[in-house]
Amino acid sequence: MTDISSQPQAFEAEASFGDYFALMKPRVMQLVVFTALVGMLAAPHGVHPVVGFASILFIAIGAGASGALNMWWDADIDHIMKRTANRPIPAGKVQPGEALSIGVALSGLSVMMLALSANFLAAGLLAFTIFFYAVVYSMWLKRSTPQNIVIGGAAGAFPPVIGWVVATGSMSVEAWLMFALIFIWTPPHFWALALFMKSDYDDAGVPMLTVTHGRKTTRKHILAYTVVLAVLAVGTAFTSIGGLIYLTVAVILNALFLKGAVAIWRRDEADAEADGYAVEKSFFKLSLLYLFLHFGAIMAEALLRSSGLGGW
């Protein structure tokens, strides 16, 4: 991490609760909580409501810890990128040392409490997830390889596996299918963002695929990953966590996602600039709904299955 003390920042005397909460990336935390909850509910064994609530709480805290550590490490480039310039540290609201302390403290608390409330395997997976996001992705992959998003996507894919392990104490193919759904979704989601964020990653020196291999190659990769994702997503419908509801959602969403990816692949930069990257932005917005609706369908199948209605 570069020394950010030389950056033109004037830290306020006292940060608000909202500033500290923003350190934990609440939007990412929401996705983590939701997918972990789906993983827990989709598991074949139920979990006591108190245990389930406590486990989700500590998984959320672990996600927040990862976010704080990421913001501490990336503070030097966050102030350069328009998308991240208003984060608490580059905006001068929270000092880097505070973010580091919060991240380390919450990491230890979340792992220890998940071990006590659920089981040691779930806690171990949470610890590995925090380490993977904060160290492997943030400190190593992000600034060293255009595969940063591809490999680093694993960090965001672990929550449903952790939720499943909380309920069962073990892993299964179904848990890893949910992992794979997030893992394969992550690259096209972020590459679409990189296409219309223009120079952000260039200015910050982050070797995103758009920077190292060009935008035409990025468009091809988006299409390739979307094809693999569609096969995986629809195929999951025919496992124990799928069913008619999930199959319907998966077919419709992946048809739309494939249509968007093909449209992106066919465009060049002149076309994109002419309409303000409308297709890329539309694809990105759809990608936000994509994951939520797929996991929402898995949850619906799980809830109906408990009443003898869901699944096949």
Short mmCIF file of C-alpha atoms in Angstrom, two decimals:
data_model
loop_
_atom_site.label_atom_id
_atom_site.label_comp_id
_atom_site.label_asym_id
_atom_site.label_seq_id
_atom_site.Cartn_x
_atom_site.Cartn_y
_atom_site.Cartn_z
CA MET A 1 0.00 0.00 0.00
CA THR A 2 1.34 3.42 -0.87
CA ASP A 3 1.77 6.00 1.84
CA ILE A 4 -1.42 8.02 1.87
CA SER A 5 -0.12 10.49 4.46
CA SER A 6 1.15 12.64 1.58
CA GLN A 7 -2.30 12.88 0.04
CA PRO A 8 -4.14 16.20 0.48
CA GLN A 9 -6.54 15.09 3.19
CA ALA A 10 -7.82 17.00 6.20
CA PHE A 11 -9.32 14.62 8.73
CA GLU A 12 -12.27 15.87 10.71
CA ALA A 13 -12.05 15.97 14.47
CA GLU A 14 -14.74 13.37 14.95
CA ALA A 15 -16.30 10.90 12.52
CA SER A 16 -19.98 9.98 12.73
CA PHE A 17 -21.41 6.52 13.22
CA GLY A 18 -22.44 6.58 9.55
CA ASP A 19 -18.82 7.12 8.50
CA TYR A 20 -17.65 4.09 10.46
CA PHE A 21 -20.55 2.02 9.17
CA ALA A 22 -19.67 3.01 5.59
CA LEU A 23 -16.20 1.49 6.18
CA MET A 24 -17.87 -1.91 6.32
CA LYS A 25 -19.34 -1.62 2.81
CA PRO A 26 -23.01 -2.04 3.78
CA ARG A 27 -24.15 -2.83 0.23
CA VAL A 28 -21.71 -5.72 0.00
CA MET A 29 -22.70 -6.76 3.51
CA GLN A 30 -26.35 -6.98 2.45
CA LEU A 31 -25.46 -9.39 -0.35
CA VAL A 32 -23.32 -11.46 2.02
CA VAL A 33 -26.13 -11.69 4.58
CA PHE A 34 -28.71 -12.59 1.96
CA THR A 35 -26.68 -15.33 0.26
CA ALA A 36 -25.54 -16.78 3.60
CA LEU A 37 -29.17 -16.89 4.76
CA VAL A 38 -30.19 -18.65 1.53
CA GLY A 39 -27.41 -21.17 2.01
CA MET A 40 -28.63 -21.83 5.53
CA LEU A 41 -32.29 -22.20 4.53
CA ALA A 42 -31.52 -24.36 1.49
CA ALA A 43 -29.60 -26.88 3.60
CA PRO A 44 -31.38 -30.20 4.25
CA HIS A 45 -31.17 -29.74 8.02
CA GLY A 46 -32.91 -26.93 9.86
CA VAL A 47 -31.15 -24.67 12.33
CA HIS A 48 -32.48 -23.24 15.60
CA PRO A 49 -33.71 -19.65 15.01
CA VAL A 50 -31.44 -18.24 17.73
CA VAL A 51 -28.41 -20.03 16.31
CA GLY A 52 -29.37 -18.94 12.81
CA PHE A 53 -29.81 -15.29 13.79
CA ALA A 54 -26.53 -15.21 15.72
CA SER A 55 -24.67 -16.89 12.87
CA ILE A 56 -25.98 -14.45 10.26
CA LEU A 57 -25.06 -11.55 12.55
CA PHE A 58 -21.47 -12.75 12.93
CA ILE A 59 -21.15 -13.50 9.21
CA ALA A 60 -22.29 -9.91 8.57
CA ILE A 61 -19.73 -8.58 11.03
CA GLY A 62 -17.05 -10.64 9.28
CA ALA A 63 -18.08 -9.14 5.95
CA GLY A 64 -17.87 -5.68 7.49
CA ALA A 65 -14.40 -6.45 8.81
CA SER A 66 -13.28 -7.41 5.31
CA GLY A 67 -14.66 -4.15 3.95
CA ALA A 68 -12.83 -2.06 6.55
CA LEU A 69 -9.53 -3.83 5.87
CA ASN A 70 -10.02 -3.38 2.13
CA MET A 71 -10.69 0.35 2.53
CA TRP A 72 -7.63 0.73 4.76
CA TRP A 73 -5.38 -0.92 2.19
CA ASP A 74 -6.92 0.75 -0.89
CA ALA A 75 -7.11 4.27 0.56
CA ASP A 76 -4.27 5.47 -1.69
CA ILE A 77 -6.11 4.54 -4.91
CA ASP A 78 -9.63 5.20 -3.64
CA HIS A 79 -9.00 8.94 -3.63
CA ILE A 80 -7.99 8.77 -7.32
CA MET A 81 -11.04 6.89 -8.61
CA LYS A 82 -14.29 8.84 -9.02
CA ARG A 83 -16.33 5.82 -7.94
CA THR A 84 -14.55 5.57 -4.57
CA ALA A 85 -13.38 9.12 -3.84
CA ASN A 86 -16.17 9.72 -1.32
CA ARG A 87 -15.37 6.70 0.82
CA PRO A 88 -14.64 7.58 4.47
CA ILE A 89 -10.83 7.54 4.31
CA PRO A 90 -10.19 9.43 1.03
CA ALA A 91 -12.97 11.86 2.00
CA GLY A 92 -11.03 12.66 5.17
CA LYS A 93 -13.67 11.38 7.58
CA VAL A 94 -11.89 8.35 9.08
CA GLN A 95 -8.17 7.87 9.63
CA PRO A 96 -6.48 4.81 8.08
CA GLY A 97 -5.31 3.53 11.46
CA GLU A 98 -8.87 3.54 12.75
CA ALA A 99 -10.06 1.50 9.78
CA LEU A 100 -7.28 -1.04 10.33
CA SER A 101 -8.09 -1.36 14.03
CA ILE A 102 -11.80 -1.79 13.34
CA GLY A 103 -11.13 -4.40 10.66
CA VAL A 104 -8.79 -6.48 12.81
CA ALA A 105 -11.03 -6.28 15.89
CA LEU A 106 -14.21 -7.20 14.02
CA SER A 107 -12.42 -10.05 12.22
CA GLY A 108 -11.42 -11.67 15.49
CA LEU A 109 -14.81 -11.08 17.08
CA SER A 110 -16.82 -12.49 14.17
CA VAL A 111 -14.75 -15.66 13.79
CA MET A 112 -14.64 -16.39 17.50
CA MET A 113 -18.36 -15.84 18.01
CA LEU A 114 -19.36 -17.88 14.93
CA ALA A 115 -17.31 -20.77 16.30
CA LEU A 116 -19.20 -20.55 19.59
CA SER A 117 -22.66 -20.02 18.09
CA ALA A 118 -22.44 -22.50 15.20
CA ASN A 119 -19.40 -24.72 14.61
CA PHE A 120 -15.68 -24.53 14.01
CA LEU A 121 -15.88 -25.42 10.32
CA ALA A 122 -18.16 -22.45 9.62
CA ALA A 123 -15.85 -20.20 11.64
CA GLY A 124 -12.82 -21.49 9.76
CA LEU A 125 -14.49 -20.73 6.44
CA LEU A 126 -15.34 -17.22 7.63
CA ALA A 127 -11.74 -16.65 8.74
CA PHE A 128 -10.47 -17.86 5.36
CA THR A 129 -12.95 -15.61 3.54
CA ILE A 130 -11.78 -12.53 5.45
CA PHE A 131 -8.13 -13.45 4.82
CA PHE A 132 -8.81 -14.11 1.13
CA TYR A 133 -10.55 -10.78 0.55
CA ALA A 134 -8.25 -8.61 2.66
CA VAL A 135 -4.89 -10.22 1.84
CA VAL A 136 -5.10 -12.43 -1.26
CA TYR A 137 -7.41 -10.15 -3.26
CA SER A 138 -6.84 -6.63 -1.88
CA MET A 139 -3.12 -6.78 -1.13
CA TRP A 140 -1.98 -9.11 -3.91
CA LEU A 141 -4.32 -9.87 -6.82
CA LYS A 142 -6.00 -6.51 -7.29
CA ARG A 143 -2.82 -4.66 -8.24
CA SER A 144 -0.83 -7.47 -9.82
CA THR A 145 -2.96 -9.32 -12.38
CA PRO A 146 -5.92 -8.79 -14.73
CA GLN A 147 -7.30 -11.98 -13.20
CA ASN A 148 -7.91 -10.02 -9.98
CA ILE A 149 -11.69 -10.09 -10.30
CA VAL A 150 -11.77 -13.68 -11.57
CA ILE A 151 -9.82 -15.21 -8.68
CA GLY A 152 -10.80 -12.59 -6.12
CA GLY A 153 -14.47 -13.31 -6.78
CA ALA A 154 -14.13 -16.36 -4.55
CA ALA A 155 -14.23 -14.10 -1.50
CA GLY A 156 -17.78 -13.01 -2.26
CA ALA A 157 -18.83 -16.55 -3.17
CA PHE A 158 -18.19 -18.19 0.21
CA PRO A 159 -21.17 -16.84 2.25
CA PRO A 160 -23.77 -19.42 1.02
CA VAL A 161 -21.27 -22.20 1.76
CA ILE A 162 -20.77 -20.80 5.26
CA GLY A 163 -24.55 -20.63 5.75
CA TRP A 164 -24.90 -24.23 4.60
CA VAL A 165 -22.13 -25.36 6.98
CA VAL A 166 -23.79 -23.51 9.87
CA ALA A 167 -26.89 -25.66 9.32
CA THR A 168 -25.25 -28.98 8.49
CA GLY A 169 -21.73 -28.90 9.88
CA SER A 170 -20.46 -30.17 6.51
CA MET A 171 -20.16 -29.22 2.83
CA SER A 172 -21.98 -30.57 -0.22
CA VAL A 173 -22.25 -30.24 -3.99
CA GLU A 174 -25.28 -27.96 -3.62
CA ALA A 175 -23.34 -25.53 -1.43
CA TRP A 176 -20.55 -25.35 -4.00
CA LEU A 177 -23.06 -24.82 -6.81
CA MET A 178 -24.23 -21.68 -5.00
CA PHE A 179 -20.57 -20.71 -4.60
CA ALA A 180 -20.01 -21.22 -8.33
CA LEU A 181 -23.05 -19.13 -9.22
CA ILE A 182 -21.54 -16.08 -7.48
CA PHE A 183 -17.99 -16.89 -8.58
CA ILE A 184 -18.81 -17.03 -12.31
CA TRP A 185 -21.20 -14.05 -12.07
CA THR A 186 -18.56 -11.74 -10.57
CA PRO A 187 -16.29 -11.17 -13.62
CA PRO A 188 -18.97 -10.10 -16.15
CA HIS A 189 -20.59 -7.96 -13.44
CA PHE A 190 -17.38 -6.01 -12.73
CA TRP A 191 -16.09 -5.99 -16.31
CA ALA A 192 -19.32 -4.31 -17.44
CA LEU A 193 -18.72 -1.68 -14.75
CA ALA A 194 -15.11 -1.25 -15.91
CA LEU A 195 -16.26 -0.62 -19.48
CA PHE A 196 -18.31 2.44 -18.61
CA MET A 197 -16.18 3.74 -15.72
CA LYS A 198 -13.70 4.68 -18.45
CA SER A 199 -10.37 5.86 -16.98
CA ASP A 200 -10.87 5.09 -13.28
CA TYR A 201 -8.77 1.92 -13.29
CA ASP A 202 -6.17 3.41 -15.65
CA ASP A 203 -5.72 6.45 -13.37
CA ALA A 204 -5.37 4.26 -10.28
CA GLY A 205 -2.99 1.80 -11.94
CA VAL A 206 -5.25 -1.18 -11.30
CA PRO A 207 -4.63 -3.86 -13.99
CA MET A 208 -8.25 -4.49 -14.81
CA LEU A 209 -8.82 -6.49 -18.01
CA THR A 210 -9.96 -3.32 -19.80
CA VAL A 211 -6.56 -1.78 -19.04
CA THR A 212 -4.25 -4.72 -19.78
CA HIS A 213 -6.01 -6.42 -22.70
CA GLY A 214 -8.28 -3.73 -24.09
CA ARG A 215 -12.01 -3.23 -24.27
CA LYS A 216 -12.62 -5.54 -27.23
CA THR A 217 -11.09 -8.46 -25.34
CA THR A 218 -13.11 -7.53 -22.25
CA ARG A 219 -16.32 -7.67 -24.29
CA LYS A 220 -15.41 -11.18 -25.50
CA HIS A 221 -14.69 -12.31 -21.95
CA ILE A 222 -18.04 -10.98 -20.72
CA LEU A 223 -19.82 -13.08 -23.33
CA ALA A 224 -17.75 -16.21 -22.60
CA TYR A 225 -18.36 -16.04 -18.85
CA THR A 226 -22.05 -15.32 -19.37
CA VAL A 227 -22.43 -18.48 -21.49
CA VAL A 228 -20.79 -20.58 -18.77
CA LEU A 229 -22.90 -18.85 -16.13
CA ALA A 230 -26.13 -19.57 -18.01
CA VAL A 231 -25.33 -23.29 -18.26
CA LEU A 232 -24.45 -23.44 -14.56
CA ALA A 233 -27.48 -21.43 -13.43
CA VAL A 234 -30.04 -23.42 -15.43
CA GLY A 235 -28.36 -26.71 -14.57
CA THR A 236 -28.67 -25.92 -10.85
CA ALA A 237 -32.46 -26.05 -11.29
CA PHE A 238 -32.25 -29.86 -11.56
CA THR A 239 -30.48 -30.38 -8.22
CA SER A 240 -31.95 -30.71 -4.74
CA ILE A 241 -31.95 -26.92 -4.22
CA GLY A 242 -33.81 -26.26 -7.49
CA GLY A 243 -37.36 -26.69 -8.66
CA LEU A 244 -39.94 -25.29 -11.04
CA ILE A 245 -39.83 -21.77 -9.57
CA TYR A 246 -36.06 -21.60 -9.75
CA LEU A 247 -36.02 -23.08 -13.27
CA THR A 248 -38.49 -20.44 -14.52
CA VAL A 249 -36.46 -17.60 -12.98
CA ALA A 250 -33.17 -19.02 -14.27
CA VAL A 251 -34.38 -19.48 -17.85
CA ILE A 252 -35.82 -15.97 -18.11
CA LEU A 253 -32.92 -14.20 -16.40
CA ASN A 254 -30.21 -16.04 -18.29
CA ALA A 255 -31.94 -15.43 -21.62
CA LEU A 256 -31.91 -11.71 -20.83
CA PHE A 257 -28.33 -11.85 -19.53
CA LEU A 258 -27.13 -13.66 -22.65
CA LYS A 259 -28.93 -11.15 -24.85
CA GLY A 260 -27.16 -8.32 -23.04
CA ALA A 261 -23.76 -10.01 -23.27
CA VAL A 262 -24.16 -10.58 -27.01
CA ALA A 263 -25.11 -6.93 -27.45
CA ILE A 264 -21.98 -5.85 -25.55
CA TRP A 265 -19.81 -8.21 -27.63
CA ARG A 266 -21.13 -6.80 -30.90
CA ARG A 267 -20.44 -3.17 -29.98
CA ASP A 268 -17.24 -1.18 -30.43
CA GLU A 269 -16.15 1.86 -28.46
CA ALA A 270 -17.57 4.28 -31.00
CA ASP A 271 -21.03 2.75 -30.60
CA ALA A 272 -20.70 2.74 -26.81
CA GLU A 273 -19.56 6.35 -26.57
CA ALA A 274 -22.31 7.47 -28.94
CA ASP A 275 -25.07 6.38 -26.56
CA GLY A 276 -23.20 6.92 -23.29
CA TYR A 277 -22.55 3.20 -22.71
CA ALA A 278 -26.29 2.57 -22.41
CA VAL A 279 -26.04 -1.16 -23.18
CA GLU A 280 -23.18 -1.70 -20.73
CA LYS A 281 -24.98 0.19 -17.98
CA SER A 282 -28.18 -1.76 -18.63
CA PHE A 283 -26.26 -5.05 -18.43
CA PHE A 284 -24.65 -3.95 -15.15
CA LYS A 285 -28.03 -3.06 -13.64
CA LEU A 286 -29.43 -6.41 -14.73
CA SER A 287 -26.45 -8.14 -13.12
CA LEU A 288 -27.45 -6.64 -9.77
CA LEU A 289 -30.92 -8.16 -10.08
CA TYR A 290 -29.53 -11.40 -11.51
CA LEU A 291 -27.93 -12.66 -8.33
CA PHE A 292 -30.69 -11.44 -6.03
CA LEU A 293 -33.43 -13.15 -8.05
CA HIS A 294 -31.55 -16.43 -8.44
CA PHE A 295 -30.91 -16.70 -4.72
CA GLY A 296 -34.43 -15.47 -4.01
CA ALA A 297 -35.74 -18.36 -6.10
CA ILE A 298 -33.53 -20.83 -4.20
CA MET A 299 -34.95 -19.42 -0.96
CA ALA A 300 -38.52 -19.73 -2.25
CA GLU A 301 -37.90 -23.38 -3.16
CA ALA A 302 -36.44 -24.03 0.29
CA LEU A 303 -39.34 -22.42 2.13
CA LEU A 304 -41.90 -24.26 0.02
CA ARG A 305 -40.00 -27.51 0.40
CA SER A 306 -40.39 -27.29 4.16
CA SER A 307 -44.14 -27.40 3.54
CA GLY A 308 -43.86 -30.25 1.09
CA LEU A 309 -44.44 -28.02 -1.95
CA GLY A 310 -41.08 -26.89 -3.33
CA GLY A 311 -38.47 -28.75 -5.34
CA TRP A 312 -39.18 -31.56 -7.76
#
